[in-house]
XYZ file of C-alpha atoms in Angstrom:
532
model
C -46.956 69.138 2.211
C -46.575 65.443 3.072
C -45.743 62.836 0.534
C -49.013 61.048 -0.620
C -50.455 57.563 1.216
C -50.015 56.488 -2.538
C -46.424 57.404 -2.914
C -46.311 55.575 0.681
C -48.081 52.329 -0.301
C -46.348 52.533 -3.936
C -42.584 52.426 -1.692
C -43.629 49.856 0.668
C -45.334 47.073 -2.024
C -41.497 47.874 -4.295
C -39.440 46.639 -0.932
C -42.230 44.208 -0.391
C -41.908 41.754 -3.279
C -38.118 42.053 -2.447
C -38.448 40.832 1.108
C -40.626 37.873 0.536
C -38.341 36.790 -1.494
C -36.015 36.830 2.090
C -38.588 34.904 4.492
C -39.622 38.350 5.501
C -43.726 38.717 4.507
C -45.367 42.322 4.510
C -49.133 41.980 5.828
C -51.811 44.159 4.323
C -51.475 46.591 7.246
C -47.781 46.953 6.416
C -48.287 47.471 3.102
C -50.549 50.631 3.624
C -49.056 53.851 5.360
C -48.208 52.587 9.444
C -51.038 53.392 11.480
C -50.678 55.115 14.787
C -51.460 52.131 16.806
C -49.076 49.079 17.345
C -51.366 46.837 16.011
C -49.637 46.807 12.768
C -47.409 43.656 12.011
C -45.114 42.642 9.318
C -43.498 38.982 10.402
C -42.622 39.834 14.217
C -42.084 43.262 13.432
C -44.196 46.231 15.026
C -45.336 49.215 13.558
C -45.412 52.266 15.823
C -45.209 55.761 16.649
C -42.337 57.701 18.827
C -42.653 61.435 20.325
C -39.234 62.809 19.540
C -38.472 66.021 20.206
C -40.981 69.226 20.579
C -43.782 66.380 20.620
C -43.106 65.391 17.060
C -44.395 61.961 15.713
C -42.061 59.779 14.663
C -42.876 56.761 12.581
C -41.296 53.361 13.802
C -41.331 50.102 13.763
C -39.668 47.372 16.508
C -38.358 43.957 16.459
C -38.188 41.955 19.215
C -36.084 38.357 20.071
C -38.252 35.248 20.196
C -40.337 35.167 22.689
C -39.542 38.520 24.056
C -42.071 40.999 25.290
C -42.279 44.595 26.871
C -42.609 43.105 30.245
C -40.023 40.309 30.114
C -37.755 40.108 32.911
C -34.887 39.047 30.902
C -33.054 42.330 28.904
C -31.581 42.458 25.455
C -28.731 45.126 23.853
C -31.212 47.747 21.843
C -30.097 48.652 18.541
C -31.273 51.791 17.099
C -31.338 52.786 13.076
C -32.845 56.026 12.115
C -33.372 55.984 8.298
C -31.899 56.827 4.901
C -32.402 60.024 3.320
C -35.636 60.395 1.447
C -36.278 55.797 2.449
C -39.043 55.355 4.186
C -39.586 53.721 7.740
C -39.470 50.174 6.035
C -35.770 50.529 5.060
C -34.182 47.998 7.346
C -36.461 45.577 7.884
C -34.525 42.573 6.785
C -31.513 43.485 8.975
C -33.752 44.058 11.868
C -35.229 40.809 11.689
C -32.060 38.717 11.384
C -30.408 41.037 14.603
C -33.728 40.357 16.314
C -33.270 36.678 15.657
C -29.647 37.013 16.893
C -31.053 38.737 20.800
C -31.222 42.340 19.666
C -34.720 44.735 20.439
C -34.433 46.922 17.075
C -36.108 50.277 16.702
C -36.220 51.830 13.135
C -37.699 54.893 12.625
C -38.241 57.319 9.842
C -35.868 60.578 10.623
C -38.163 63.920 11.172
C -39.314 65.698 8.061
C -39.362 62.434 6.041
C -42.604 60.665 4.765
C -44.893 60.176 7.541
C -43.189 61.228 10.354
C -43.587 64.739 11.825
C -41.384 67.515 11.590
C -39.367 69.158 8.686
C -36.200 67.753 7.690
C -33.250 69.609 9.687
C -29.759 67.981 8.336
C -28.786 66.370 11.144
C -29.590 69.353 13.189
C -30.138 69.755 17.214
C -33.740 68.304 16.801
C -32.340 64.824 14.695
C -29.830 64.398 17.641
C -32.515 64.987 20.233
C -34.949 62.540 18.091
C -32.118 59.703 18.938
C -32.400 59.907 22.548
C -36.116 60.216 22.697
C -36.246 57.035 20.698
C -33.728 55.370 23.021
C -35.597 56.872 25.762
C -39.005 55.255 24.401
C -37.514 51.884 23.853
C -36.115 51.449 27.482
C -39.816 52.328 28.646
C -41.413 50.007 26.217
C -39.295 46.906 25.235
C -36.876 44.703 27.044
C -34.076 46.844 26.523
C -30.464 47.117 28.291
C -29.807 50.669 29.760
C -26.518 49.571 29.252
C -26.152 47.959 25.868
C -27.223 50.531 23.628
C -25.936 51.052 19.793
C -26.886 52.964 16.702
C -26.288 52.725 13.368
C -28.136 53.186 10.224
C -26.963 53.977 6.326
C -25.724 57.498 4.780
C -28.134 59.874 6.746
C -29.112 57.262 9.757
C -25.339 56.669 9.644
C -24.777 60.832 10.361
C -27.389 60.883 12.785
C -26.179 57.865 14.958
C -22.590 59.633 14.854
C -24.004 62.869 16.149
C -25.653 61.225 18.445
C -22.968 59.250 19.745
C -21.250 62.997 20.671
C -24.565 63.931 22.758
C -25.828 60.975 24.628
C -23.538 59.018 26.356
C -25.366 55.499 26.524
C -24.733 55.032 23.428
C -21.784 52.575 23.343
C -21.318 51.450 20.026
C -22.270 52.685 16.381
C -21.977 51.439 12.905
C -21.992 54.623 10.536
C -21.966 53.009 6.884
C -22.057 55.828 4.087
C -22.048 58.654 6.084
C -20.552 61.829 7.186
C -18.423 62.709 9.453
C -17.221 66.375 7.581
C -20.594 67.581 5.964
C -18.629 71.021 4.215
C -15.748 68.610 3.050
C -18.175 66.044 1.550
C -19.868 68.406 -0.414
C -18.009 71.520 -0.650
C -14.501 70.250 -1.118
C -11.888 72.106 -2.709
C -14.665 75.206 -1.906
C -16.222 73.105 -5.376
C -19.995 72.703 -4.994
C -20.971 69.127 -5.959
C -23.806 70.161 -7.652
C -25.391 66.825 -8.580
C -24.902 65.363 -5.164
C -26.777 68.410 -3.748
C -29.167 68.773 -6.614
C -30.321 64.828 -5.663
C -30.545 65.344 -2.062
C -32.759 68.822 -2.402
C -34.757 66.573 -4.937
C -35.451 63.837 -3.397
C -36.004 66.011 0.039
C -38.705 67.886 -1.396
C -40.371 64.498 -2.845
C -40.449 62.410 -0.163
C -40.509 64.752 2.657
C -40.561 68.543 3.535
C -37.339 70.449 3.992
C -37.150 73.167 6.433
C -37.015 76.983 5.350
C -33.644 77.063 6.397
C -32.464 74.419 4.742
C -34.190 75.177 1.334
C -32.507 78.971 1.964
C -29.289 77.283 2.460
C -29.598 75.246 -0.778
C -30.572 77.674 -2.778
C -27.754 79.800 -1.850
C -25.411 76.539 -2.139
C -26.736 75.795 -6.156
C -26.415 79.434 -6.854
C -23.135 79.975 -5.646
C -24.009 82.662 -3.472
C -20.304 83.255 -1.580
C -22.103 86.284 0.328
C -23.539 83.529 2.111
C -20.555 81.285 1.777
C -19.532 81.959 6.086
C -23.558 81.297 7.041
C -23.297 78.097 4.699
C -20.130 76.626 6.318
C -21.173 77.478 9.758
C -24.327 75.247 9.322
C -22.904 72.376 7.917
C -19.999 72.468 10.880
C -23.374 72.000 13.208
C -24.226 69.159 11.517
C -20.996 67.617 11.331
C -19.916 64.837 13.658
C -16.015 65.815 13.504
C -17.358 69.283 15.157
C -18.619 67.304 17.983
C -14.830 65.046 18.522
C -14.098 65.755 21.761
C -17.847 65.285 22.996
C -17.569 61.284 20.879
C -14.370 60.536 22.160
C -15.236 61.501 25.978
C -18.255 59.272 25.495
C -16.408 56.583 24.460
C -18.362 54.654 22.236
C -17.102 51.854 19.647
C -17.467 53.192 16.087
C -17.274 51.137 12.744
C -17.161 53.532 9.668
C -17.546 51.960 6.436
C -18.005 54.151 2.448
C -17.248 53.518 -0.817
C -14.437 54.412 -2.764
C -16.125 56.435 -5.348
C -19.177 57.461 -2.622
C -20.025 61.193 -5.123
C -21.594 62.168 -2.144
C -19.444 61.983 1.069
C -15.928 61.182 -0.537
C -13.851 58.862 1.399
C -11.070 61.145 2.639
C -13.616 62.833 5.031
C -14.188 59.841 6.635
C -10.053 58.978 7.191
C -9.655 62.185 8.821
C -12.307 61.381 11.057
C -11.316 57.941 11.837
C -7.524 58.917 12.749
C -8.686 61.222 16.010
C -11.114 58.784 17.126
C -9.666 58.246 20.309
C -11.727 54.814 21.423
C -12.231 51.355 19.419
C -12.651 52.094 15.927
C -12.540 50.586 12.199
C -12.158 51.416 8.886
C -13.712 50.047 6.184
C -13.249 50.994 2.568
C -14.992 49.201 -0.435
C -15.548 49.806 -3.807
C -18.791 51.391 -5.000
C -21.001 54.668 -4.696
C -23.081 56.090 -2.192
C -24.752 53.528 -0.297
C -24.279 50.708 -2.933
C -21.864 48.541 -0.757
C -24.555 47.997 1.771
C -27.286 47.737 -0.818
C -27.728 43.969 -0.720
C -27.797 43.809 2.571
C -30.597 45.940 2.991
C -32.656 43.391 0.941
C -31.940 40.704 3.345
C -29.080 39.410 0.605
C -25.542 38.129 1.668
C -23.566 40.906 2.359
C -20.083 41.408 4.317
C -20.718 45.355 5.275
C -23.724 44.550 7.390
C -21.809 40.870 8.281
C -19.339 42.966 9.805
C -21.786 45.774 11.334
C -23.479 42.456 13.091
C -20.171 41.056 14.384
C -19.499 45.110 15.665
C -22.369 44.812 17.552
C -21.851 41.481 18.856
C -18.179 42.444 20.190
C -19.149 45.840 22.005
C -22.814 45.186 23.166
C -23.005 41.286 23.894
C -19.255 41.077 24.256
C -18.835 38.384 22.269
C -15.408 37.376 21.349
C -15.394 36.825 17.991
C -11.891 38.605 16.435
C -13.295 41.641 15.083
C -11.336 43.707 17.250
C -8.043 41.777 16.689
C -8.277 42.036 13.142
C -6.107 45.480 11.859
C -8.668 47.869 12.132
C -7.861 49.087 8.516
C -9.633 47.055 6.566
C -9.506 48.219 2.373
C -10.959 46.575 -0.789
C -9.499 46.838 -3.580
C -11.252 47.667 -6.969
C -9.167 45.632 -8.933
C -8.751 42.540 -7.262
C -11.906 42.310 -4.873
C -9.650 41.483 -1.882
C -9.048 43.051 1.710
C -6.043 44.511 3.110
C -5.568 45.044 6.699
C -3.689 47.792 8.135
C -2.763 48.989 12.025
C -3.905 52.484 11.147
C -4.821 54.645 7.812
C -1.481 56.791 8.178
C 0.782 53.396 7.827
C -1.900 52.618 4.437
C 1.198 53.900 1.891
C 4.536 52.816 2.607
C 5.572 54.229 -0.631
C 5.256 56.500 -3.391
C 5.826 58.158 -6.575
C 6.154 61.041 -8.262
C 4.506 61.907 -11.277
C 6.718 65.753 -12.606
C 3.860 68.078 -13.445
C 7.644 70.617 -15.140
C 6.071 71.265 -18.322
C 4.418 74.660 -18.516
C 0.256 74.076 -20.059
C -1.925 76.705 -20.683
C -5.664 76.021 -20.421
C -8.597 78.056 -21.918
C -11.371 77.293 -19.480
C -14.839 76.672 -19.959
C -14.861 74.014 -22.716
C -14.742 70.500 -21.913
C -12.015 67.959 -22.739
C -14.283 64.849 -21.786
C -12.282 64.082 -18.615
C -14.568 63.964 -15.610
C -15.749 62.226 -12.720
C -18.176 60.502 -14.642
C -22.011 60.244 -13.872
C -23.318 60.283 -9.987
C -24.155 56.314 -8.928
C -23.437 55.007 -12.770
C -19.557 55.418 -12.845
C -18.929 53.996 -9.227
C -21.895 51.161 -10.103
C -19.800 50.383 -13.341
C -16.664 50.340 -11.089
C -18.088 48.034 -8.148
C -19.251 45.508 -10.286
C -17.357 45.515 -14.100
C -13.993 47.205 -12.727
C -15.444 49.840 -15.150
C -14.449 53.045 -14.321
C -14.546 56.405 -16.590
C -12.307 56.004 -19.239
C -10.925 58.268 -21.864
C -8.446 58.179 -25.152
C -5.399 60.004 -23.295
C -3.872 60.879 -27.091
C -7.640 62.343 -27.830
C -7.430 64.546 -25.508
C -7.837 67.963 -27.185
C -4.543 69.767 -25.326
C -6.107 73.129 -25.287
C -8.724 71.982 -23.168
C -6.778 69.516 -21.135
C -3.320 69.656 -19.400
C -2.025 66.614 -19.334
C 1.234 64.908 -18.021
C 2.434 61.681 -18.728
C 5.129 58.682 -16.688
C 6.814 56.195 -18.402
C 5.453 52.831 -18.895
C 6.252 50.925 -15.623
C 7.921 47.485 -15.531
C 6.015 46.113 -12.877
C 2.084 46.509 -11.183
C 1.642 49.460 -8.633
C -0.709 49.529 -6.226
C -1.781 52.853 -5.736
C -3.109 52.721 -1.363
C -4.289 56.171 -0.122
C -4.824 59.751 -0.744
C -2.889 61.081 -4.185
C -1.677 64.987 -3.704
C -1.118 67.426 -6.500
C 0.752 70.396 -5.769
C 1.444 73.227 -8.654
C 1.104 76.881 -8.849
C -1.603 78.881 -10.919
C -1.877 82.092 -13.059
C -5.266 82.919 -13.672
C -6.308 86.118 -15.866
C -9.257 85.909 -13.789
C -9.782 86.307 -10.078
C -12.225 83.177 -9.250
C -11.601 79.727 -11.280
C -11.835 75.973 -10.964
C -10.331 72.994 -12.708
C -10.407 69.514 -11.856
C -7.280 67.366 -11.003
C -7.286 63.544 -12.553
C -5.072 60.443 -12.286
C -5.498 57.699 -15.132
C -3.963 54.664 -15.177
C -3.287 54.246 -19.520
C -2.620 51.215 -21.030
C -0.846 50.662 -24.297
C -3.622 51.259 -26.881
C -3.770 54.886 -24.716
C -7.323 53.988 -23.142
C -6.976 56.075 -19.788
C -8.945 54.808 -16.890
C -9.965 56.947 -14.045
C -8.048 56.092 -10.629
C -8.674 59.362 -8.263
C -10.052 62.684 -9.186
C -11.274 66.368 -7.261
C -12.035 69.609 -7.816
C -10.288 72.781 -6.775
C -12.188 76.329 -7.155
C -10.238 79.652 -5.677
C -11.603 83.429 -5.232
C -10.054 86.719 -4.486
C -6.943 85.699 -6.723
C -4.476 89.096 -8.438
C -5.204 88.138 -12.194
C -1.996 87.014 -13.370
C 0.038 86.993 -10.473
C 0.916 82.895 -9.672
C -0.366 81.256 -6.658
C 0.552 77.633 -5.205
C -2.661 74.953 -4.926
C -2.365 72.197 -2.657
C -5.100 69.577 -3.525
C -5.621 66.174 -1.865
C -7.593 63.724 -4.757
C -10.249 61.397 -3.249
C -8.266 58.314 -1.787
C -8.536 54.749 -3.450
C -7.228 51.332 -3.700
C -6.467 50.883 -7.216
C -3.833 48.585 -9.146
C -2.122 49.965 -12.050
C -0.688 46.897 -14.259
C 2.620 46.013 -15.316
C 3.266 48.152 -18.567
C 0.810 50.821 -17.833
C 1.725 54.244 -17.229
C 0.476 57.184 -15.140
C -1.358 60.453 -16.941
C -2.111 63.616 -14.404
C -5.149 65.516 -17.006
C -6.440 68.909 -15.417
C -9.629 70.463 -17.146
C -12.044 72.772 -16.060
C -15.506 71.500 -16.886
C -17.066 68.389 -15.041
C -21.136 67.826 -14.715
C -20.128 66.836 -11.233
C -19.248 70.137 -10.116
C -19.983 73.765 -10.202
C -17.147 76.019 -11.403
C -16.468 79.367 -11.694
C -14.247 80.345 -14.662
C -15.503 83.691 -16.436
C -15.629 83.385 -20.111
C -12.517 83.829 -22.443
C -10.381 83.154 -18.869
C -7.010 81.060 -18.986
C -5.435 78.932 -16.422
C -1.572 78.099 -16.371
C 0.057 75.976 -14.585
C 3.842 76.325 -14.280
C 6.607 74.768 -12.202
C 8.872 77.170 -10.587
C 12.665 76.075 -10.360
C 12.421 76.447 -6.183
C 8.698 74.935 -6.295
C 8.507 72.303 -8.418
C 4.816 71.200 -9.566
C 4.177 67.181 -8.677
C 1.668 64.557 -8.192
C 2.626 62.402 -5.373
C 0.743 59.059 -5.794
C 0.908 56.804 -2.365
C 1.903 52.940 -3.278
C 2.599 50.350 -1.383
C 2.445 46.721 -0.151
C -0.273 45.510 1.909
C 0.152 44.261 5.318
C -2.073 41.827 7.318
């Protein structure tokens, strides 16, 4: 079933009154569903369609450089930006218009499966990556376009896509992936912990604006219910639709990647996106920001001041016009921090923590699982919302904390401000009376009326365990840039219920954690002074 004309129109007039207020002006014909012929206009932008791959219609739209035409003589770098999940073909108008006023032909489309394009929607799959070249291949025929200056980049799924693309189709020499993936099993499965609301919105919002394959409803409904008989199918498709499958193929190709997420991003965590960025073999950065999914760049998609797409612009400029303008002598590491608002440059993510400390987990806690304590992760797009813009992140009353339902370990009060840079790792060993369980690792930073505020968090769920026989856990928490003030203290709380997250602790089942004389039990928090 494809979404409605009015569910169409209804989407395009919302992002309409937006634009105008940008200089941008949506016509009548823009306004309604894009017709098939490229008639339709919206303030020097064309609205057309695409054959991708197996003949399917893609729904585009182009921007062209002043006075620029199809037959021109004169050639301009092509930008390509395949859409959002569940946005329609209308999504990056305002950034197409102000790269087509800067020399660029821009192609948007609306990825397969979605709205009025053709298709079903695949995840990134074989047809989305041959969708990208048939796009590239249609704007070389049909617009001024360089052969040889040709980028892609795009927001959360466009950002996925162009990445995957990049590993398949060499002309590609330069891509900005904001929001995205690059580990699609460690974004949403980590710590083998279903992020149930991130999952639940994207099957949602799939089956409302567009229409999902069969196999990718059959994968998500074995994903929400847990189904670990399916568990080897489930990874094995999300490693085909992961970029860092597909390494070698990007770094052979060589082309110029910017990656750029949000700290608190509930849908592809940051730390995916680190481990990506450290084997990228060609020029790269790093950008970090606070934020949820897709909010850094959310501005900018509006046509409003914004230094994610500022920077995505000058990425462009650098490895398509070759324009020297000190984005590429800048240290490539470039972090925001949620307290202060300011960057940080670093010469590579590994040099990010040039210190640490250690936070004893040596008292022995016993948890009885499957009530909650009221430390989570807070609420998908609120919390990291509240964070971006009020330095307002999930908070709780650390002496609250009912201590059957929470572990909880506590530092001293320190004497001056720590700057926690990086990835935080917990390492303790486990008795479980059950065989399956998951709890949920937290760092707060506590000031002195107790009031905990949430610095890192991530789940950990384990199968096939020998009830009561002790196991070690290894977890990584999601990495940050966070500064803990002088006079605060550090609290490590583990629970096992979070709305996030599915878990799997059977009722009446116990968790302890213990810290074996030869094995101690730590949290290892990365700090450090920036450089640059």
């Amino acid at each position: 079933m494809r979404p409605s004309p009015t569910a169409v129109r209804y989407a395009s007039v919302l992002l309409a009154g937006t634009l105008a207020a940008t200089g941008l002006t949506l016509s009548p014909a823009a306004a309604r569903p894009a017709p098939a012929a490229a008639d339709a206009h919206v303030a020097g932008i064309d609205f057309v369609d695409i054959e991708g791959d197996g003949g399917t219609t893609l729904k585009a739209n182009v921007a062209l450089p002043d006075g620029a035409s199809a037959d021109s003589a004169h050639t301009y770098p092509l930008i390509v930006l395949p859409t959002s999940w569940g946005l329609p073909q209308i999504e990056y108008l305002a950034q197409a218009k102000k790269l087509a006023d800067t020399g660029y032909v821009v192609v948007s489309y609306n990825s397969r499966g979605f709205w009025q394009s053709g298709g079903e929607i695949e995840v990134g799959g074989p047809e989305d990556i041959a969708d990208a070249s048939r796009v590239i291949d249609w704007a070389l025929a049909h617009t001024p376009a360089d052969e040889d200056r040709v980028g892609m980049g795009g927001v959360s799924y466009g950002a996925g896509i162009s990445l995957l693309a990049a590993g398949h189709d060499p002309r590609i020499k330069a891509v900005t992936a904001l929001s995205g993936w690059a580990d699609l099993i460690g974004s949403i499965y980590s710590g083998r912990t279903q992020h149930l609301q991130a999952a639940g919105l994207l099957g949602g919002a799939g089956e409302l604006t567009g229409r999902p394959s069969p196999e990718l409803r059959r994968i998500l409904a074995d994903f929400l219910a847990s189904n670990l008989d399916k568990e080897d199918e489930m990874i094995a498709w999300g490693e085909k639709r992961s970029p860092a499958t597909y390494l070698d193929r990007i770094n052979d190709n060589g082309a110029a990647i910017m990656l750029g997420n949000a700290w608190n991003d509930s849908i592809f965590p940051p730390n995916q996106y680190a481990d990506f960025y450290e084997k990228l073999d060609g020029p790269k950065r790093l950008e970090f920001r606070p934020g949820d999914h897709a909010t850094p760049e959310a501005t900018g998609l509006l046509g409003l001041p914004n230094d994610t797409w500022s920077h995505a612009h000058d990425w462009f400029d650098r490895y398509l016009k070759g324009e020297r303008n000190g984005i590429d002598t800048e240290p490539p590491v470039q972090l925001k921090s949620r307290s202060t608002g300011a960057y940080e440059g670093y010469e590579s993510w590994k040099e990010v923590p040039s210190g640490k400390r250690t936070v004893s987990l040596g008292e022995k806690k016993e948890l009885h699982t499957g009530k909650d304590s009221g430390a989570n992760g807070g609420t998908m797009f609120l919390s990291g919302l509240l964070d971006q813009f009020l330095k307002l992140p999930p908070v709780v009353s650390m002496p609250l904390l009912p201590r059957s339902r929470a572990a909880v370990w506590e530092t001293e009060r320190y004497a001056e401000a720590t700057p926690v840079r990086g990835t935080t790792k917990l390492h303790t060993t486990v008795t479980s009376t059950a065989e399956s369980g998951t709890f949920y690792a937290h760092l707060y930073d506590v000031g002195p009326l107790g009031t905990g505020k949430l610095i890192t968090h991530a789940p950990h769920t384990f199968h096939d365990r020998t009830p009561g026989e002790p196991f070690a856990v290894d977890l990584d928490l999601f990495s940050t840039a966070y500064d803990v003030p002088k006079g605060h203290k550090l609290a490590v709380v583990v629970d096992t219920v979070d709305p996030l997250y599915a878990e799997y602790n059977p009722d009446g089942a116990r968790l302890d954690f213990t810290s074996p004389a030869g094995d101690p039990s730590r949290v290892t928090v990365p700090t450090g002074t920036p450089e640059g």
